[in-house]
mmCIF file of C-alpha atoms in Angstrom:
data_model
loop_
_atom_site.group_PDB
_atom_site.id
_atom_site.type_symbol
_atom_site.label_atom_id
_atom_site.label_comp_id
_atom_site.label_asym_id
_atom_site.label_seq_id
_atom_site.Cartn_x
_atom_site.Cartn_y
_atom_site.Cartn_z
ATOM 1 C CA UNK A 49 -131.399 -41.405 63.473
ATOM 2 C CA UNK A 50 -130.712 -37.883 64.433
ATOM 3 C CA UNK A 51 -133.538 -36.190 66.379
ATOM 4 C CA UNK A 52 -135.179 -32.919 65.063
ATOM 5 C CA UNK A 53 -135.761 -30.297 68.199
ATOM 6 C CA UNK A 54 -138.861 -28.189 68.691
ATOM 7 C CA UNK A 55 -139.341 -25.096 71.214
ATOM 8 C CA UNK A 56 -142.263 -23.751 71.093
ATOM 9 C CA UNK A 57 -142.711 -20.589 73.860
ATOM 10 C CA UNK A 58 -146.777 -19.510 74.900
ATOM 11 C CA UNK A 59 -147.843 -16.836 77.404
ATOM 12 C CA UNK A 60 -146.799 -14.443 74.933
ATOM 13 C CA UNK A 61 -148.120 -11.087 75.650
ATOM 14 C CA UNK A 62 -147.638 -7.477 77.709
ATOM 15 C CA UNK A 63 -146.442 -8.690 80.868
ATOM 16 C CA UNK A 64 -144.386 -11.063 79.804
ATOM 17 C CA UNK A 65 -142.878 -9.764 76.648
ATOM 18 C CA UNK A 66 -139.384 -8.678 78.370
ATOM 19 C CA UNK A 67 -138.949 -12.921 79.250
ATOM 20 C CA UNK A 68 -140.300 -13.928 75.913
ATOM 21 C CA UNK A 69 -137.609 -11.872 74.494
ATOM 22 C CA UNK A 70 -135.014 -12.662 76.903
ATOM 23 C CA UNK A 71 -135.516 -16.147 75.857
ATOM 24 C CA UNK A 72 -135.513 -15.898 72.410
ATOM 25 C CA UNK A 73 -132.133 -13.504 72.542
ATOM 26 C CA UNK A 74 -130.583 -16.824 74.742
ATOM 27 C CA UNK A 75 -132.017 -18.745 71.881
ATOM 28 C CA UNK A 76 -130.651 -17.055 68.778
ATOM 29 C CA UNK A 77 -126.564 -17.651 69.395
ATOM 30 C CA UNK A 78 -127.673 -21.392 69.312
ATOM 31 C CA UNK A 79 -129.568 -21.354 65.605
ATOM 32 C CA UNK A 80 -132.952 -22.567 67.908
ATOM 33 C CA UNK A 81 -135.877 -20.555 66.161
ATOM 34 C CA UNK A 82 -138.986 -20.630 68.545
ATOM 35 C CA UNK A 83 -142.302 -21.789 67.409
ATOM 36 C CA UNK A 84 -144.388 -18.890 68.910
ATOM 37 C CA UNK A 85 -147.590 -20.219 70.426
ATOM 38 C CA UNK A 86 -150.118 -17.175 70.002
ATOM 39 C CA UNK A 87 -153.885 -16.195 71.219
ATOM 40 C CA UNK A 88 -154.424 -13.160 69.087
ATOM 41 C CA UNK A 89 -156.082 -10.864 71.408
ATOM 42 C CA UNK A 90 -153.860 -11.247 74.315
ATOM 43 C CA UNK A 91 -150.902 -10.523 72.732
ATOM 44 C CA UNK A 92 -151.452 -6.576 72.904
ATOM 45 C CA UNK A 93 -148.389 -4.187 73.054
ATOM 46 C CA UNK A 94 -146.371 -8.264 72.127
ATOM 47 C CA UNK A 95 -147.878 -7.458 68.659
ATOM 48 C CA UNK A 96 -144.829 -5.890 67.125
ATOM 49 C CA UNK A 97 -142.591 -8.282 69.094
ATOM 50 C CA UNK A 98 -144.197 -11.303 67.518
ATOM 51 C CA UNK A 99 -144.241 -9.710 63.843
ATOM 52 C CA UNK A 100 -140.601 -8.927 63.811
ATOM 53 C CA UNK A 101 -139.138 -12.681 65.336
ATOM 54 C CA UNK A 102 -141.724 -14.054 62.797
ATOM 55 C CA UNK A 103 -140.086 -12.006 60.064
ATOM 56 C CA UNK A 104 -136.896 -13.362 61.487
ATOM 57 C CA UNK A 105 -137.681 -17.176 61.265
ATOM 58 C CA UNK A 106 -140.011 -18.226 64.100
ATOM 59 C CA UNK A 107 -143.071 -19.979 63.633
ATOM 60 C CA UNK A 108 -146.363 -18.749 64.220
ATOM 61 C CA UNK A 109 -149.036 -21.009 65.583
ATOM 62 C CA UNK A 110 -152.108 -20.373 66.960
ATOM 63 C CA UNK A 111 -153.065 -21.506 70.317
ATOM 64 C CA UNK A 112 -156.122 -22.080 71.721
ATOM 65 C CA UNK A 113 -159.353 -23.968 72.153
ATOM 66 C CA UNK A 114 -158.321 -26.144 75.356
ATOM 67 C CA UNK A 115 -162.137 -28.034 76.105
ATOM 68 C CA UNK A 116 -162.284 -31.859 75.420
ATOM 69 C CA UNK A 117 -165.596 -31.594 74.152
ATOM 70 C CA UNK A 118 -165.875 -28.796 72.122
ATOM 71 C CA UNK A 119 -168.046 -29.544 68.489
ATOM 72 C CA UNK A 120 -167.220 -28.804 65.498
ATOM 73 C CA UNK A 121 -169.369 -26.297 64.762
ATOM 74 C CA UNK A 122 -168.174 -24.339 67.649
ATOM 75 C CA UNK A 123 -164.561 -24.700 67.568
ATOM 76 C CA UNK A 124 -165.103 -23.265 63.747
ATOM 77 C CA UNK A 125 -166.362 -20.591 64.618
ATOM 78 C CA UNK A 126 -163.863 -19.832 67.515
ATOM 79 C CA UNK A 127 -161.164 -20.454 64.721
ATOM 80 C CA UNK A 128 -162.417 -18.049 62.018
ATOM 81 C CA UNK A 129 -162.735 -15.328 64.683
ATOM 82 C CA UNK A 130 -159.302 -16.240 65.359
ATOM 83 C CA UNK A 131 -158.391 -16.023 62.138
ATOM 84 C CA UNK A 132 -159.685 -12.181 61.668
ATOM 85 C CA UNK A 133 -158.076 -11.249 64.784
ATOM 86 C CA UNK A 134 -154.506 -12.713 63.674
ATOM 87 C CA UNK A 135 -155.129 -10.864 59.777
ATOM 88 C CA UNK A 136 -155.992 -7.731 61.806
ATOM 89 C CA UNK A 137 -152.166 -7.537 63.097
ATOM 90 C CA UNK A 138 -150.550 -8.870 60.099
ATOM 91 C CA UNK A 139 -150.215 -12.470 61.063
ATOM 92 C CA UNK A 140 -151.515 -15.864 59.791
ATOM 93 C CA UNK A 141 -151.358 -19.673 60.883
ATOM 94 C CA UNK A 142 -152.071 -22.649 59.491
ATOM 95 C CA UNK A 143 -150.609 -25.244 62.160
ATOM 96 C CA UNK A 144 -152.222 -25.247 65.864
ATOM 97 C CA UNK A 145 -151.461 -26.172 69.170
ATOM 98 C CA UNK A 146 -154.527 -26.782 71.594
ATOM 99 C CA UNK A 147 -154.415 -25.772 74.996
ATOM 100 C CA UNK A 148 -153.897 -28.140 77.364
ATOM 101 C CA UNK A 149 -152.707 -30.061 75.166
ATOM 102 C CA UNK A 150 -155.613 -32.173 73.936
ATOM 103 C CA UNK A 151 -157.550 -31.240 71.023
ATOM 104 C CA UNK A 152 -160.916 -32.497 70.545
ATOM 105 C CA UNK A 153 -162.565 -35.115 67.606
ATOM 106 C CA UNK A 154 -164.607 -31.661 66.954
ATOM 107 C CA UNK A 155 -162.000 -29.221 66.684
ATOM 108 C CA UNK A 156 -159.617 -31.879 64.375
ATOM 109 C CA UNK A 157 -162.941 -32.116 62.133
ATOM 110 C CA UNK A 158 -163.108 -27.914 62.096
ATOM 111 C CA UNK A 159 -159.546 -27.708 61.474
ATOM 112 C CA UNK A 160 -159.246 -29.778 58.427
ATOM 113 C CA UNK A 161 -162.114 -28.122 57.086
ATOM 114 C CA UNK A 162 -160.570 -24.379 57.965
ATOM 115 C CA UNK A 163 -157.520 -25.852 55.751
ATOM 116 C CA UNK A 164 -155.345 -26.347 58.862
ATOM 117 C CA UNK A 165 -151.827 -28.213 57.913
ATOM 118 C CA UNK A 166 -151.184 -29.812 61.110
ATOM 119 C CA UNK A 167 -151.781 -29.869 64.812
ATOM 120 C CA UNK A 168 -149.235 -30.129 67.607
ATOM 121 C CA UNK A 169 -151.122 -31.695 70.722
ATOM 122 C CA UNK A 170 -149.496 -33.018 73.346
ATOM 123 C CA UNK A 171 -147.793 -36.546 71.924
ATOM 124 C CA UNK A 172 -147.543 -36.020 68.528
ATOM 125 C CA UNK A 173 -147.286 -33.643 65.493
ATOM 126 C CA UNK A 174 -150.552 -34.600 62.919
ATOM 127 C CA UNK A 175 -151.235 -34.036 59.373
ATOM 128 C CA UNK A 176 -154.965 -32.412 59.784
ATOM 129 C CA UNK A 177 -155.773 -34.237 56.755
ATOM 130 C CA UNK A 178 -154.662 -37.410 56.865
ATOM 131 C CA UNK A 179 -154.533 -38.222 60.469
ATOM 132 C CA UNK A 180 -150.734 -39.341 60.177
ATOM 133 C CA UNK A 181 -148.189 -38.741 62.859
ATOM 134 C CA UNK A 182 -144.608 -37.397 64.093
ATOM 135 C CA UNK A 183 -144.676 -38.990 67.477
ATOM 136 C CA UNK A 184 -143.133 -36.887 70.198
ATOM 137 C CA UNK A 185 -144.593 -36.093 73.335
ATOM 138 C CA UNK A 186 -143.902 -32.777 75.067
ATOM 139 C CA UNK A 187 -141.213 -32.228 77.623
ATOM 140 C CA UNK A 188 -141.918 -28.994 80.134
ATOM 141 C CA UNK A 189 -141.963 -27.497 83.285
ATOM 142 C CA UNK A 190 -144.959 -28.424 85.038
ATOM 143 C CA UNK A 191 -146.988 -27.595 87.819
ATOM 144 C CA UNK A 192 -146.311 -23.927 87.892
ATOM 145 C CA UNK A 193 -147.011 -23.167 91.372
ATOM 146 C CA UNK A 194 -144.632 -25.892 92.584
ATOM 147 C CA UNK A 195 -141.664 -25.306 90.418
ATOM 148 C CA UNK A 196 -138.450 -26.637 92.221
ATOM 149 C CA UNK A 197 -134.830 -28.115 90.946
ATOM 150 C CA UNK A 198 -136.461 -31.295 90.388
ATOM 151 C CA UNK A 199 -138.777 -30.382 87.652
ATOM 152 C CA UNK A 200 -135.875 -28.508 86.682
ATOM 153 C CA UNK A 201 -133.823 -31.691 85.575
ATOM 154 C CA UNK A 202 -136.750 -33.624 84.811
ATOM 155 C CA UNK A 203 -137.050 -31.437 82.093
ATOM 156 C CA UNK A 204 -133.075 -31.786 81.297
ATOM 157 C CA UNK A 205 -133.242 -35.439 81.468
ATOM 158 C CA UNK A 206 -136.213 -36.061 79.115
ATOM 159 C CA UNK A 207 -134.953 -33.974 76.664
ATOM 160 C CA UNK A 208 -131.661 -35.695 76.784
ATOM 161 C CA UNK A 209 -133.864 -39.527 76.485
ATOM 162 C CA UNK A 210 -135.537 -37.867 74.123
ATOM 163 C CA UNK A 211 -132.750 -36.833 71.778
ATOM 164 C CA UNK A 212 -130.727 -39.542 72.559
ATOM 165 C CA UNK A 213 -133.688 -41.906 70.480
ATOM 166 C CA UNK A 214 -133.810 -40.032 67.518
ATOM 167 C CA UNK A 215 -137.135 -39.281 66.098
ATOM 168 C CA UNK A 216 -138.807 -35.169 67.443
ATOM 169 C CA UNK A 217 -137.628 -34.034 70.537
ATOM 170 C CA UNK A 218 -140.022 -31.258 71.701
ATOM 171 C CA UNK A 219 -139.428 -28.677 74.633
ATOM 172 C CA UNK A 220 -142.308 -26.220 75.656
ATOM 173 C CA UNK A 221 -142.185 -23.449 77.943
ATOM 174 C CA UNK A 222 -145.068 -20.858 78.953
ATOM 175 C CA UNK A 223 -143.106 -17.481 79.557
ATOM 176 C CA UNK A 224 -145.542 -16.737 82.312
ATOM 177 C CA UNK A 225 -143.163 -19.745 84.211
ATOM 178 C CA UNK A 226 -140.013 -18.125 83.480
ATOM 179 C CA UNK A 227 -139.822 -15.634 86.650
ATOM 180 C CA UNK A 228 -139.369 -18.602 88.284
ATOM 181 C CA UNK A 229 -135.944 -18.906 89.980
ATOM 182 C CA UNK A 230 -133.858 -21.421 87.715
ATOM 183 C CA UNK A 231 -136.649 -21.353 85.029
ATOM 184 C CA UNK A 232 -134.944 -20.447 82.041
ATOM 185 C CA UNK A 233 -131.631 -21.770 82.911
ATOM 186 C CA UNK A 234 -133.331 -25.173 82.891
ATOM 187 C CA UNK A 235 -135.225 -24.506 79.704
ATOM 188 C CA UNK A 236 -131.731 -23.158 77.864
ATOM 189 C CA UNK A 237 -129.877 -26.685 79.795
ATOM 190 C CA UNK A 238 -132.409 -29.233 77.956
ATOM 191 C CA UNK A 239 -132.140 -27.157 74.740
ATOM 192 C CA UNK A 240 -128.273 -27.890 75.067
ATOM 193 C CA UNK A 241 -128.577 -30.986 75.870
ATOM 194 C CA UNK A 242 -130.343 -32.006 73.185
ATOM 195 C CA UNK A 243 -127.987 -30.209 70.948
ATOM 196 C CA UNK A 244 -125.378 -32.083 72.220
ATOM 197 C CA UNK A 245 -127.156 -35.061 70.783
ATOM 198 C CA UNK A 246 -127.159 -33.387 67.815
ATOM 199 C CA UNK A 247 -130.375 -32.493 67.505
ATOM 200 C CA UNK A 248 -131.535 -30.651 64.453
ATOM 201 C CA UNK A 249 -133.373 -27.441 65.623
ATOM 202 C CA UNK A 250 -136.767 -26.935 63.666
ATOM 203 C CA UNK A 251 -140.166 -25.444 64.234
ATOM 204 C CA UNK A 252 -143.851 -26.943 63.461
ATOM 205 C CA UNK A 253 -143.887 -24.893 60.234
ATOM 206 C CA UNK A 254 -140.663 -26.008 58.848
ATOM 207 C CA UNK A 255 -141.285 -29.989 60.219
ATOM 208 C CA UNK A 256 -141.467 -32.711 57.050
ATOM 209 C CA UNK A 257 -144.813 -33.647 56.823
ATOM 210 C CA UNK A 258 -145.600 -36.474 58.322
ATOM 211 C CA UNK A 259 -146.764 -37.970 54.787
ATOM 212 C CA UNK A 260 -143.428 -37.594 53.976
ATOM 213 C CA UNK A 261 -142.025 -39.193 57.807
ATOM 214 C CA UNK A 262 -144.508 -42.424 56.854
ATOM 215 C CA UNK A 263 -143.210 -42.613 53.440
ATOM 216 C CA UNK A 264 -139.412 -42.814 54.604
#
């Protein structure tokens, strides 16, 4: 089974928006569409940026809402102000990505009921409805104030394992980490790699639903 690849880029904003484009202009000669994690009101002058590779074919996702233990009732109400702030600059989501990669039992329970399709945490794609899975954990670069050549090919290598299995092979990157020396070569070498094991490039808008993965 071939794998489906994921790239999904956060950090997005003023400071960073020359690297976020950088990456996605690197990107774009391969057919690799990013899946644009986004916190509305940090994304300032990015605004335009973000409207234009959306128009383009990159997903939009919003990101956000990091604590284990937040309720229900209180990650609803961060998600509807979220929602007005992403309407107010001509954007809308309906698949997240927590922060930190963990969403919690409350904020799974406030997305199905804010008619959330899915959420990408950090092992698995999930219908917000059903519960249902595409399994894939995230591959990265980690530890940002340690960054070296040997998270560099970690990240290589586990995309290649990855892709190699079949199934989603998923590669995030937080543009904030790409001043790094060797950063975004490493990001652009596991996004080849995976290619090379022909990995079908995709975003967490245009994934089958995983309804659809259990069915097959």
């Amino acid at each position: 089974m071939h794998s489906q690849l994921v790239v999904s880029l956060s950090g997005i904003g003023p400071q960073t928006l020359d690297r976020c484009a950088d990456l996605a202009a690197a990107l774009d000669p391969r057919n690799v569409p990013l899946s644009l994690l986004l916190v509305p009101r940090e994304l300032g002058k990015a605004q335009e940026w973000v409207r234009a590779r959306a128009a383009a074919g990159d997903a939009v996702v919003l990101h956000g809402l990091g604590q284990r233990r937040l309720p229900a009732y209180e990650a609803g109400l961060l998600l509807t102000g979220a929602r007005v702030q992403m309407e107010a600059i001509g954007l809308n989501a309906d698949t997240f990505a927590p922060r930190r990669c963990v969403a919690s039992p409350g904020t799974l329970i406030a997305l199905a009921k804010h008619k959330f399709n899915r959420c990408a945490d950090a092992h698995a794609v999930r219908d917000v409805g059903t519960g249902l899975a595409i399994l894939g954990r995230l591959h990265a670069l980690t530890e940002r104030s340690s960054f070296g050549e040997l998270r560099s090919l970690a990240l290589v290598y586990s995309a290649a394992r990855s892709a190699r299995r079949g199934g989603l092979t998923r590669i995030t990157v937080d543009a904030r980490d790409l001043h790094r020396p060797g950063a975004r070569q490493a990001v652009l070498d596991a996004v080849d790699i995976a290619l090379a094991h022909d990995a079908a490039p995709t975003t967490y808008v245009k994934l089958p639903s995983p309804r659809q993965e259990a069915a097959a």
